[in-house]
Coordinates of N, CA and C in Angstrom, one line a residue:
M30 N 0.8 -1.2 0.0 CA 0.0 0.0 0.0 C 0.9 1.2 0.0
K31 N 0.6 2.2 -0.8 CA 1.3 3.4 -0.9 C 0.7 4.5 0.0
V32 N 1.5 5.2 0.7 CA 1.0 6.3 1.6 C 1.8 7.5 1.4
R33 N 1.1 8.7 1.4 CA 1.7 10.0 1.2 C 1.6 10.7 2.6
V34 N 2.7 11.4 3.0 CA 2.8 12.0 4.2 C 3.4 13.4 4.1
K35 N 2.8 14.4 4.6 CA 3.5 15.7 4.7 C 3.9 15.9 6.2
V36 N 5.2 16.1 6.4 CA 5.8 16.1 7.7 C 6.2 17.5 8.1
T37 N 5.9 17.8 9.4 CA 6.4 19.0 10.0 C 7.3 18.6 11.2
A38 N 8.6 18.7 11.0 CA 9.5 18.3 12.1 C 9.8 19.4 13.0
G39 N 10.1 19.0 14.3 CA 10.4 20.0 15.3 C 9.2 20.7 15.8
A40 N 8.0 20.1 15.8 CA 6.8 20.7 16.3 C 6.8 20.6 17.8
H41 N 6.0 21.5 18.4 CA 5.9 21.5 19.9 C 5.1 20.3 20.4
R42 N 4.1 19.9 19.6 CA 3.3 18.7 20.0 C 3.2 17.8 18.8
E43 N 3.2 16.5 19.1 CA 3.0 15.5 18.1 C 1.5 15.5 17.7
K44 N 1.3 15.4 16.4 CA -0.1 15.4 16.0 C -0.2 14.7 14.6
V45 N -1.2 13.9 14.4 CA -1.4 13.2 13.2 C -2.8 13.5 12.6
V46 N -2.8 14.1 11.4 CA -4.0 14.4 10.7 C -4.2 13.4 9.6
E47 N -5.2 12.7 9.6 CA -5.5 11.7 8.6 C -6.6 12.1 7.6
H48 N -6.2 12.4 6.4 CA -7.2 12.8 5.4 C -7.9 11.7 4.8
D49 N -7.3 10.6 4.6 CA -7.9 9.3 4.3 C -6.8 8.2 4.6
A50 N -7.1 7.0 4.3 CA -6.2 5.9 4.8 C -4.8 6.0 4.2
A51 N -4.6 6.8 3.1 CA -3.3 6.8 2.5 C -2.7 8.2 2.4
T52 N -3.3 9.2 3.1 CA -2.8 10.5 3.1 C -2.8 11.1 4.5
F53 N -1.6 11.6 5.0 CA -1.5 12.1 6.3 C -0.7 13.4 6.3
D54 N -1.0 14.2 7.4 CA -0.1 15.3 7.8 C 0.4 14.9 9.2
M55 N 1.7 14.9 9.4 CA 2.2 14.5 10.7 C 3.1 15.6 11.2
Y56 N 2.9 15.9 12.5 CA 3.7 16.9 13.2 C 4.5 16.1 14.3
V57 N 5.8 16.1 14.2 CA 6.6 15.3 15.1 C 7.6 16.2 15.8
K58 N 7.9 15.8 17.1 CA 8.8 16.6 17.9 C 10.3 16.5 17.5
E59 N 10.7 15.4 16.9 CA 12.0 15.2 16.5 C 12.5 16.2 15.5
P60 N 13.8 16.6 15.6 CA 14.3 17.5 14.6 C 14.6 16.8 13.3
P61 N 14.7 17.6 12.2 CA 14.9 16.9 10.9 C 16.4 16.5 10.7
Q62 N 17.3 16.7 11.6 CA 18.7 16.3 11.4 C 18.8 14.8 11.7
G63 N 19.7 14.2 10.9 CA 20.1 12.8 11.1 C 19.0 11.8 10.8
G64 N 18.0 12.2 10.2 CA 16.9 11.3 9.9 C 16.0 10.9 11.1
M65 N 16.1 11.7 12.1 CA 15.3 11.4 13.3 C 13.8 11.6 13.1
A66 N 13.4 12.6 12.4 CA 12.0 12.8 12.1 C 11.5 11.7 11.2
N67 N 12.3 11.3 10.2 CA 11.9 10.3 9.3 C 11.6 9.0 10.1
K68 N 12.5 8.7 11.0 CA 12.4 7.4 11.8 C 11.1 7.5 12.6
R69 N 10.8 8.6 13.2 CA 9.6 8.8 14.0 C 8.3 8.6 13.2
V70 N 8.3 9.2 12.0 CA 7.2 9.1 11.1 C 7.0 7.6 10.7
M71 N 8.1 6.9 10.5 CA 8.0 5.5 10.1 C 7.4 4.7 11.3
R72 N 7.8 5.0 12.5 CA 7.2 4.3 13.7 C 5.8 4.6 13.8
L73 N 5.4 5.9 13.6 CA 3.9 6.2 13.7 C 3.1 5.5 12.6
L74 N 3.7 5.4 11.4 CA 3.0 4.6 10.3 C 2.9 3.1 10.7
A75 N 3.9 2.6 11.2 CA 3.9 1.2 11.6 C 2.8 0.9 12.7
E76 N 2.8 1.8 13.6 CA 1.8 1.7 14.7 C 0.4 1.9 14.1
R77 N 0.2 2.9 13.2 CA -1.1 3.1 12.6 C -1.7 1.9 11.9
F78 N -0.8 1.2 11.1 CA -1.2 0.1 10.3 C -1.1 -1.2 11.0
G79 N -0.5 -1.2 12.2 CA -0.4 -2.5 12.9 C 0.6 -3.4 12.3
V80 N 1.7 -2.9 11.8 CA 2.8 -3.7 11.2 C 4.1 -3.4 11.9
D81 N 5.1 -4.3 11.7 CA 6.4 -4.0 12.2 C 7.0 -2.9 11.4
I82 N 8.0 -2.2 12.1 CA 8.6 -1.0 11.4 C 9.4 -1.4 10.2
R83 N 9.8 -2.7 10.1 CA 10.5 -3.2 8.9 C 9.6 -3.3 7.7
A84 N 8.3 -3.3 7.9 CA 7.4 -3.3 6.8 C 7.1 -1.9 6.2
V85 N 7.7 -0.9 6.8 CA 7.5 0.5 6.3 C 8.8 0.9 5.6
R86 N 8.6 1.2 4.3 CA 9.8 1.6 3.5 C 9.5 3.0 2.9
M87 N 10.5 3.9 3.1 CA 10.4 5.3 2.5 C 10.8 5.2 1.0
E88 N 9.9 5.7 0.1 CA 10.3 5.6 -1.3 C 10.8 6.9 -1.8
T89 N 10.2 8.0 -1.4 CA 10.7 9.3 -1.8 C 10.6 10.3 -0.7
G90 N 11.4 11.4 -0.8 CA 11.2 12.5 0.2 C 12.1 12.5 1.4
Y91 N 13.3 11.8 1.2 CA 14.2 11.7 2.3 C 14.6 13.1 3.0
Q92 N 14.7 14.1 2.1 CA 15.1 15.4 2.6 C 14.0 16.4 2.3
S93 N 12.8 16.0 2.2 CA 11.7 16.9 1.8 C 10.5 16.7 2.8
R94 N 9.7 17.7 2.9 CA 8.5 17.6 3.8 C 7.5 16.6 3.3
N95 N 7.4 16.5 1.9 CA 6.4 15.6 1.3 C 7.1 14.2 1.0
K96 N 6.6 13.2 1.6 CA 7.2 11.9 1.6 C 6.2 10.8 1.1
S97 N 6.7 9.8 0.5 CA 5.9 8.7 0.2 C 6.5 7.4 0.7
F98 N 5.6 6.5 1.2 CA 6.0 5.3 1.9 C 5.3 4.1 1.2
E99 N 5.9 3.0 1.3 CA 5.2 1.7 1.0 C 5.1 0.9 2.3
I100 N 3.8 0.5 2.6 CA 3.6 -0.3 3.7 C 3.3 -1.7 3.2
R101 N 4.2 -2.6 3.5 CA 4.1 -4.0 3.0 C 3.3 -4.9 3.9
G102 N 2.6 -5.8 3.4 CA 1.8 -6.8 4.2 C 0.4 -6.4 4.5
I103 N -0.1 -5.3 4.0 CA -1.5 -5.0 4.2 C -2.2 -4.6 2.9
C104 N -3.5 -4.5 2.9 CA -4.2 -4.1 1.7 C -5.0 -2.9 2.1
C105 N -5.6 -2.2 1.2 CA -6.4 -1.0 1.5 C -7.6 -1.3 2.3
L106 N -8.3 -2.4 2.1 CA -9.5 -2.7 2.9 C -9.1 -2.9 4.4
Y107 N -8.0 -3.5 4.7 CA -7.5 -3.6 6.1 C -7.3 -2.3 6.7
A108 N -6.6 -1.4 5.9 CA -6.3 -0.1 6.4 C -7.5 0.7 6.8
Y109 N -8.6 0.6 6.0 CA -9.8 1.4 6.3 C -10.5 0.8 7.6
S110 N -10.4 -0.5 7.8 CA -11.1 -1.1 8.9 C -10.3 -0.8 10.2
Y111 N -9.0 -0.7 10.1 CA -8.1 -0.4 11.3 C -8.1 1.0 11.6
Q112 N -8.6 1.9 10.7 CA -8.5 3.3 10.9 C -9.3 3.8 12.1
D113 N -10.5 3.4 12.3 CA -11.3 3.9 13.5 C -10.6 3.5 14.8
Y114 N -10.1 2.3 14.9 CA -9.5 1.9 16.1 C -8.2 2.7 16.4
W115 N -7.4 3.0 15.4 CA -6.2 3.7 15.6 C -6.5 5.2 16.0
L116 N -7.5 5.8 15.3 CA -7.8 7.2 15.6 C -8.3 7.4 17.0
R117 N -9.0 6.4 17.5 CA -9.5 6.5 18.9 C -8.4 6.3 19.9
S118 N -7.4 5.5 19.6 CA -6.3 5.2 20.5 C -5.3 6.4 20.7
I119 N -5.2 7.3 19.7 CA -4.2 8.4 19.8 C -4.9 9.6 20.4
R120 N -6.1 9.7 20.6 CA -6.8 10.9 21.2 C -6.8 10.9 22.7

């Protein structure tokens, strides 16, 4: 499954805005240096989709705010059914 994420690194509060199952805005506390923000985004995506972090692969946007990821081992139907549970757990 392909996922697009717009990342704001160095935010005061962590926040995830989900537009649909494959499009997110993520605000993370980690700074953009050394890939720390990218790693945090990958952890959040793994948690969101209920997969191991090794199943999340960044395809584009290593040094950009706009990133695309591939989540292996799930399909779109699973992502939509898991969406409600995950949104309730982070609030």
